[in-house]
C-alpha positions as protocol buffer text, in pm:
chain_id: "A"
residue {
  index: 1
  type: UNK
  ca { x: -4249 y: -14777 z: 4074 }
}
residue {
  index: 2
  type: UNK
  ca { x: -4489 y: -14677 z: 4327 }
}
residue {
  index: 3
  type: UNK
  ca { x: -4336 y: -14854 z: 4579 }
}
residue {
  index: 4
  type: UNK
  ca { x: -4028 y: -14656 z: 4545 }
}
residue {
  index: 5
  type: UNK
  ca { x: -4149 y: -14322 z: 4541 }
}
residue {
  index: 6
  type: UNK
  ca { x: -4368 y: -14430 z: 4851 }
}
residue {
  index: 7
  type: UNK
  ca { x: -3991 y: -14504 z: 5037 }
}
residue {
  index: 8
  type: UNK
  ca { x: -3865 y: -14215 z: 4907 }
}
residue {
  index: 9
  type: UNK
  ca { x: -4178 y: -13981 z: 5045 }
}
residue {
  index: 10
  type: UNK
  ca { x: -4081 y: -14188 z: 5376 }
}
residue {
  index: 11
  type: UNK
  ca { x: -3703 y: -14160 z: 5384 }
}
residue {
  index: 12
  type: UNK
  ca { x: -3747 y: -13759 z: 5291 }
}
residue {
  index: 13
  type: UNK
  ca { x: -3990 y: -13716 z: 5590 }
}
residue {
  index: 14
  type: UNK
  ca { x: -3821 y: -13896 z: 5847 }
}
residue {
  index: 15
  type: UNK
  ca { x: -3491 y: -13711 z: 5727 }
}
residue {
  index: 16
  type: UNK
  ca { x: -3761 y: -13368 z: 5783 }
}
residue {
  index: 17
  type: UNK
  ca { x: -3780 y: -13509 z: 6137 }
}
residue {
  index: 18
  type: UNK
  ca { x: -3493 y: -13615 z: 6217 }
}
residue {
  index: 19
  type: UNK
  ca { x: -3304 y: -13252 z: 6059 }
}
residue {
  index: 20
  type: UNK
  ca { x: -3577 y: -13064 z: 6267 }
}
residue {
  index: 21
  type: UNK
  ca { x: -3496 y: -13207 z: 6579 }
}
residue {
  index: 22
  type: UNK
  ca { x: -3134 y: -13098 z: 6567 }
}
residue {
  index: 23
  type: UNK
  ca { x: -3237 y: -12766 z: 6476 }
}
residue {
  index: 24
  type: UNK
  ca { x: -3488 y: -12690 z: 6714 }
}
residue {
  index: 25
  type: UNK
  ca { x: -3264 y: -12843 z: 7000 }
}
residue {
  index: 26
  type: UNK
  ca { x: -3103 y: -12601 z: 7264 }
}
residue {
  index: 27
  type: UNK
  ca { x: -2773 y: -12489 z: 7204 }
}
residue {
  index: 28
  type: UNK
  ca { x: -2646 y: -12570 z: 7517 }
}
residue {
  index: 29
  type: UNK
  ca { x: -2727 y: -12813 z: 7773 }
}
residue {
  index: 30
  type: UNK
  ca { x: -2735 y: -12952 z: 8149 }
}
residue {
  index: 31
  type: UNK
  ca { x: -2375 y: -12923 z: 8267 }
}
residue {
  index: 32
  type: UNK
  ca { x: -2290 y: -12618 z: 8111 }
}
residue {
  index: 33
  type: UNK
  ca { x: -2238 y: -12255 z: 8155 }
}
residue {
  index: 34
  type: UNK
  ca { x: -2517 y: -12024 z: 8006 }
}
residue {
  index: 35
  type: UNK
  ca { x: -2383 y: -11761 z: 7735 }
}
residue {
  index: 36
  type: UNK
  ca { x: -2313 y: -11441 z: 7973 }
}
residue {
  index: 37
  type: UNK
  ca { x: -2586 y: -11182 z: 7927 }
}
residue {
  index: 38
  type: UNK
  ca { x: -2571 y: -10792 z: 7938 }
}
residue {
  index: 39
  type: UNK
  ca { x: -2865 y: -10619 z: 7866 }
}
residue {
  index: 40
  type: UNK
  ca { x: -3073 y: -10322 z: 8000 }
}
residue {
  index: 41
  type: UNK
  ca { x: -3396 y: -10419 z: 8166 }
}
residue {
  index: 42
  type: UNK
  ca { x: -3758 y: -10284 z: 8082 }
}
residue {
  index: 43
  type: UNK
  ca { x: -3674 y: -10023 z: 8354 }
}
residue {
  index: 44
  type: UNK
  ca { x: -3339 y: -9874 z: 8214 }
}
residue {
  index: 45
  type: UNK
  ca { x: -3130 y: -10063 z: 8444 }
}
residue {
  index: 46
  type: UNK
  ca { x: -2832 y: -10249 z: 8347 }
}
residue {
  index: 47
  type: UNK
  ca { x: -2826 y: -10601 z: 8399 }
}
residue {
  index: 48
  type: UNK
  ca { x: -2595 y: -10862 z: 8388 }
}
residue {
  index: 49
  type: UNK
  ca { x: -2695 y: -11247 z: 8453 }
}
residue {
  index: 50
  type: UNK
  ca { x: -2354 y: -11281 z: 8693 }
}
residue {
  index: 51
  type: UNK
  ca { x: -2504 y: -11033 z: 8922 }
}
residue {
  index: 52
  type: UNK
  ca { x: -2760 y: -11368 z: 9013 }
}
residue {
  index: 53
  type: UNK
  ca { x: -2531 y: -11596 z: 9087 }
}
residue {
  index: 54
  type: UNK
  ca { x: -2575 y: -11753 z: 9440 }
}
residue {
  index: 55
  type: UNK
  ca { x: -2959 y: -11816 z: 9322 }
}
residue {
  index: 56
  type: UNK
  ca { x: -3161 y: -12035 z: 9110 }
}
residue {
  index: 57
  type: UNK
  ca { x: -3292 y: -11863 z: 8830 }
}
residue {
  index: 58
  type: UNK
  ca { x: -3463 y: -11951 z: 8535 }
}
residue {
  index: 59
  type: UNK
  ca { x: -3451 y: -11764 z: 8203 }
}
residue {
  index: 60
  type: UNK
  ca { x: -3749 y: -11772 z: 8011 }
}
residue {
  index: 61
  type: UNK
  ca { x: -3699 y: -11732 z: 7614 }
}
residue {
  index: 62
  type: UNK
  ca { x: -4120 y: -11597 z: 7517 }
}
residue {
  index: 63
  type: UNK
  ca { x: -4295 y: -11359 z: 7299 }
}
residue {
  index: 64
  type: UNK
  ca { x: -4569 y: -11131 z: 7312 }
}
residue {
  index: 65
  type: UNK
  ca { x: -4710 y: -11316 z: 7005 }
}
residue {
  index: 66
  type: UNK
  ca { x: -4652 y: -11647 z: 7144 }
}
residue {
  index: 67
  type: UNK
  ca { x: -4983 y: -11821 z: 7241 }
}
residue {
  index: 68
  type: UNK
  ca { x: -4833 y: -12100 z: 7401 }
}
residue {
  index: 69
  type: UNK
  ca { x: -4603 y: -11843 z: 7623 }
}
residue {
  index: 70
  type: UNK
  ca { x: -4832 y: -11661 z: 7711 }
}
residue {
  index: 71
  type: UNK
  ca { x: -5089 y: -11962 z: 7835 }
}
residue {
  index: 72
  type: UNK
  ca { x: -4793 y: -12066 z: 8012 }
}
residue {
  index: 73
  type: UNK
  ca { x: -4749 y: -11696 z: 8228 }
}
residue {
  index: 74
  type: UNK
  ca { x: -4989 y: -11756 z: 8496 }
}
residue {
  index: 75
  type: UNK
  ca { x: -4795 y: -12056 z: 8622 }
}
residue {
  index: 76
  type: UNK
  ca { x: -4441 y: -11902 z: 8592 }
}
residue {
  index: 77
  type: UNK
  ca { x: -4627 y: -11622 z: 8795 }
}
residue {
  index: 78
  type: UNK
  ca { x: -4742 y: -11857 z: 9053 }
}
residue {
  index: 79
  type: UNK
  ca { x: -4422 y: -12063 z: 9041 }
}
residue {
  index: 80
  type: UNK
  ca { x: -4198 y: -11705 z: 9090 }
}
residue {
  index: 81
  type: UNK
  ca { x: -4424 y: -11608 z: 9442 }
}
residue {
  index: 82
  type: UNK
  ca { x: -4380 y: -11950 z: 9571 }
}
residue {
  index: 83
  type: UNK
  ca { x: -3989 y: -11963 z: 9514 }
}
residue {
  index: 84
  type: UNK
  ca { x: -3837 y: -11605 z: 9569 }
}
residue {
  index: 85
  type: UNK
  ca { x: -3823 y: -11543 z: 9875 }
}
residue {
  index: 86
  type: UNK
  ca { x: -3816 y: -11937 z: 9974 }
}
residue {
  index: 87
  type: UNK
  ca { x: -3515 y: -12017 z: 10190 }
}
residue {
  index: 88
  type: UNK
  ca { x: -3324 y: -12287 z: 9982 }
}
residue {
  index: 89
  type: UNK
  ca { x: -3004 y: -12525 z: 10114 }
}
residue {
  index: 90
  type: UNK
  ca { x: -2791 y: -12403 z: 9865 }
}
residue {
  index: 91
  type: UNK
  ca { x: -2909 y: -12116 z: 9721 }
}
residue {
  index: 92
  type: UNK
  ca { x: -2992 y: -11722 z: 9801 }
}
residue {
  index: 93
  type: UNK
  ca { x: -3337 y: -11765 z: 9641 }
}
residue {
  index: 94
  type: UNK
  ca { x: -3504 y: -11783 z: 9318 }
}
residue {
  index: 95
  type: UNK
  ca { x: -3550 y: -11532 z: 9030 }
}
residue {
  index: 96
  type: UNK
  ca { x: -3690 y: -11497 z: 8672 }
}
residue {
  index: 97
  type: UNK
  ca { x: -3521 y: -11324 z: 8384 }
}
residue {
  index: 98
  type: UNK
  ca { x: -3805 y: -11255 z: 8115 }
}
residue {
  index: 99
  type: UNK
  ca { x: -3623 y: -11271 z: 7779 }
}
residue {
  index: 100
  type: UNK
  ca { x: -3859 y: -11112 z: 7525 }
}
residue {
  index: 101
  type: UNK
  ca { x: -3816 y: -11213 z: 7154 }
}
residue {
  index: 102
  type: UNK
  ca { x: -3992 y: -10912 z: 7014 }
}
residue {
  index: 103
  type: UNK
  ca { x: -4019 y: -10667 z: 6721 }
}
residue {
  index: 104
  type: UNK
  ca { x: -4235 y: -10452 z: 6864 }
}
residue {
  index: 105
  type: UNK
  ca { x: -4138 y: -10299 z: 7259 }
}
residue {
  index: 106
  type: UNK
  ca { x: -4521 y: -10148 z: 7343 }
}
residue {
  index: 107
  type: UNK
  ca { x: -4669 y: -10486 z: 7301 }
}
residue {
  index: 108
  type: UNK
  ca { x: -4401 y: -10697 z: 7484 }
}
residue {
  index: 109
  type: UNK
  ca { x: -4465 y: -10372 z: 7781 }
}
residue {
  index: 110
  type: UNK
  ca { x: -4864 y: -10440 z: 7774 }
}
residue {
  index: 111
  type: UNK
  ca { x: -4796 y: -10807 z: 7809 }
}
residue {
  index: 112
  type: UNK
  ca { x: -4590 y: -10802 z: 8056 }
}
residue {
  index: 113
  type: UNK
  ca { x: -4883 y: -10548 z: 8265 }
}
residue {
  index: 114
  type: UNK
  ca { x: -5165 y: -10795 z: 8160 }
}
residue {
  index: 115
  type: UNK
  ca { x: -5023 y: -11110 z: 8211 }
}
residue {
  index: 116
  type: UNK
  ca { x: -4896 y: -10996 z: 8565 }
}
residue {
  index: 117
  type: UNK
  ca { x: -4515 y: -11079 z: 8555 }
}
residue {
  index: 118
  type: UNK
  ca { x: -4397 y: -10897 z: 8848 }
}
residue {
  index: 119
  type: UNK
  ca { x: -4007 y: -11029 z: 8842 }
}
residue {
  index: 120
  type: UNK
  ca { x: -3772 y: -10732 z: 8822 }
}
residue {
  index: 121
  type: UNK
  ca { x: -3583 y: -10880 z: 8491 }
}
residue {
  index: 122
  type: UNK
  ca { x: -3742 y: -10819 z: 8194 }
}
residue {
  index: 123
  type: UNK
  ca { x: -3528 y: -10783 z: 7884 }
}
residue {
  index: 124
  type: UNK
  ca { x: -3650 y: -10679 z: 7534 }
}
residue {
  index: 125
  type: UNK
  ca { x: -3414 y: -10861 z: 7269 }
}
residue {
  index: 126
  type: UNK
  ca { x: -3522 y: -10700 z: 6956 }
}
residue {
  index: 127
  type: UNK
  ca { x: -3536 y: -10889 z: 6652 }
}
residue {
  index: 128
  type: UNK
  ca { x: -3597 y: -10831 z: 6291 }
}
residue {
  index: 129
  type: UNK
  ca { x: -3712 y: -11184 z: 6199 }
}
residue {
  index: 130
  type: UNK
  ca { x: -3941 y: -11388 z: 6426 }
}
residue {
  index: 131
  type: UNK
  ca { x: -3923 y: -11672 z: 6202 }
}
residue {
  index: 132
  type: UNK
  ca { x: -3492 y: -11702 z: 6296 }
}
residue {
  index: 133
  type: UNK
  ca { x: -3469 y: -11575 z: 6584 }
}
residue {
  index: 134
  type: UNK
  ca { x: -3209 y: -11350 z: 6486 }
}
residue {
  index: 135
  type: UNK
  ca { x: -3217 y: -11155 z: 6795 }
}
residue {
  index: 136
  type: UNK
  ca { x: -2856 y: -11126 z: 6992 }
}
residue {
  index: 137
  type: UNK
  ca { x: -2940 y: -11286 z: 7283 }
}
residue {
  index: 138
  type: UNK
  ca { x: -3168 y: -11530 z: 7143 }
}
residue {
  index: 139
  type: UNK
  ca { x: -2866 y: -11642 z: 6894 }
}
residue {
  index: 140
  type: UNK
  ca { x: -2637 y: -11673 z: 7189 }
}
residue {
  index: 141
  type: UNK
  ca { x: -2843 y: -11918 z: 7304 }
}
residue {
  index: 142
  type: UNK
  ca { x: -2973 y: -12112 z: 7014 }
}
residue {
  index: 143
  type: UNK
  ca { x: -3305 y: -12015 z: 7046 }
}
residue {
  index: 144
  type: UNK
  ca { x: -3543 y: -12113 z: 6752 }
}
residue {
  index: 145
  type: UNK
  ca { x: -3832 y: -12144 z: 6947 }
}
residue {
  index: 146
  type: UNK
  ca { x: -4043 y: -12033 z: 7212 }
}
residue {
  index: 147
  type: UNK
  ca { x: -4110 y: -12122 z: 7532 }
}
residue {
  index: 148
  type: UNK
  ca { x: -3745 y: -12241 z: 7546 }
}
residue {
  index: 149
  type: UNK
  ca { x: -3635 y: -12273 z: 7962 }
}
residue {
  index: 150
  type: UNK
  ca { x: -3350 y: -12286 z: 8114 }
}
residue {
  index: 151
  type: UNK
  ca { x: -3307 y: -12297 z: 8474 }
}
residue {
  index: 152
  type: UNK
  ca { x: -2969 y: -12235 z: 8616 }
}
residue {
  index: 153
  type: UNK
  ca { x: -2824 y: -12364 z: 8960 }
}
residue {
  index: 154
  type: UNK
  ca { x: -2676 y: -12139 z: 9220 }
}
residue {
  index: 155
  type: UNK
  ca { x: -2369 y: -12198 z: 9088 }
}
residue {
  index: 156
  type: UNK
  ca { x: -2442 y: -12048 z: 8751 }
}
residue {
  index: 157
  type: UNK
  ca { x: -2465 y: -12413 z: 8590 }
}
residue {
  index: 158
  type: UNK
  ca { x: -2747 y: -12500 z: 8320 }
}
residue {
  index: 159
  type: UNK
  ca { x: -2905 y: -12784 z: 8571 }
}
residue {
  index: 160
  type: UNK
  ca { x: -3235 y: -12795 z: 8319 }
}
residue {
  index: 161
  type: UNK
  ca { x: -3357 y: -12694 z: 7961 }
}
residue {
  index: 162
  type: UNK
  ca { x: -3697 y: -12670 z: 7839 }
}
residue {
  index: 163
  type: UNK
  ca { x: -3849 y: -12815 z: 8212 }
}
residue {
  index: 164
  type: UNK
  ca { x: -4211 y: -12807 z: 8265 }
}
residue {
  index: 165
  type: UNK
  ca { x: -4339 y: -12561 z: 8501 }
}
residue {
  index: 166
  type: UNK
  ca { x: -4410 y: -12889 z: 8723 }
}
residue {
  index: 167
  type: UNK
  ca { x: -4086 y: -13045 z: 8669 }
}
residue {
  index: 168
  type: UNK
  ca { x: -3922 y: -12718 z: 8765 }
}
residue {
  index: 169
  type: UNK
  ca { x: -4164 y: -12699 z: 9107 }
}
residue {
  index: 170
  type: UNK
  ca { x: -4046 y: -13040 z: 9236 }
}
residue {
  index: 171
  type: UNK
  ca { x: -3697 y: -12968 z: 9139 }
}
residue {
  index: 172
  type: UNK
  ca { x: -3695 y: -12616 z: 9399 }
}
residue {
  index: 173
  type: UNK
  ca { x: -3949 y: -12821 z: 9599 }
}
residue {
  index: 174
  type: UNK
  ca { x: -3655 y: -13107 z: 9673 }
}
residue {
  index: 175
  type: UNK
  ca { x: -3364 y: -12824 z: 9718 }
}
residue {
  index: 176
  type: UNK
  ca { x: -3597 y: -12609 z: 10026 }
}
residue {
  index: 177
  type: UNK
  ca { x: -3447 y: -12594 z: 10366 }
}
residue {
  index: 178
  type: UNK
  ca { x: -3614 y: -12825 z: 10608 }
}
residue {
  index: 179
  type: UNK
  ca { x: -3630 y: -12534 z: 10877 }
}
């Protein structure tokens, strides 16, 4: 008897993994076209993610509350005034759209100050429930966690999701022009 409920216990957990994998994974993928977005920025300004095409940029899914985002500013910082205004082969240069999964806009605004994120595009997308992500733009993009990354070619294609800040160097590294 023990021996079954033992493979049951095991059969239930790796069907925990397994169902948690496919939920947490990104909506869309390499190869595709990102959901359009439309938003007004931290500064009023309208924004539209079309309006970058011709550049690399990467849109960065984080939270004010999220310790692991947050940790990770300093290198998007550094990885933003190395890029933006590098000359690339293909592409007009390199920008970050902040996406900030929030319920409360003072705290994302200090966090943005303290942590230094000087890229124009910051965008508040208000939620009402941080544990589903049930913020518009989040949802359009399957977000149901955070960091979630996805950097987007010159051409507006998704070319990676969820890239280290590394992986994402050498990948603008190999695309510089040799001039």
């Amino acid at each position: 008897m023990l021996k079954y409920i033992l493979n049951a216990i095991l059969i239930l957990a790796v069907g925990f993994v397994v169902g948690r994998y496919f939920y947490m994974k990104p909506k869309h993928i390499n190869g595709e076209r990102p959901p359009a977005i439309s938003a007004q920025l931290q500064d009023g300004q309208t924004f539209q993610l079309k309006d970058l095409q011709g550049q690399f940029v990467l849109i960065d899914f984080w939270g004010s509350w999220c310790g692991p985002c947050r940790g990770e500013n300093p290198s998007l910082v550094k990885l933003y005034e190395k890029y933006n205004q590098a000359r690339f082969e293909e592409a007009k240069g390199f920008e970050i759209v902040s996406v900030g999964i929030e319920q409360n806009s003072k705290r994302w605004q200090r966090a943005i100050e303290k942590d230094g994120l000087s890229w124009p595009y910051h965008i508040l997308d208000q939620a009402s429930n941080l544990r589903f992500f049930d913020s518009p733009i989040a949802a359009d993009f399957g977000v149901k966690q955070v960091p979630t990354k996805y950097l987007i070619n010159p051409d507006g294609i998704i070319m990676g999701v969820n890239l280290s800040v590394e992986e994402m160097d050498k990948m603008l590294a190999k695309r510089l022009t040799s001039n």
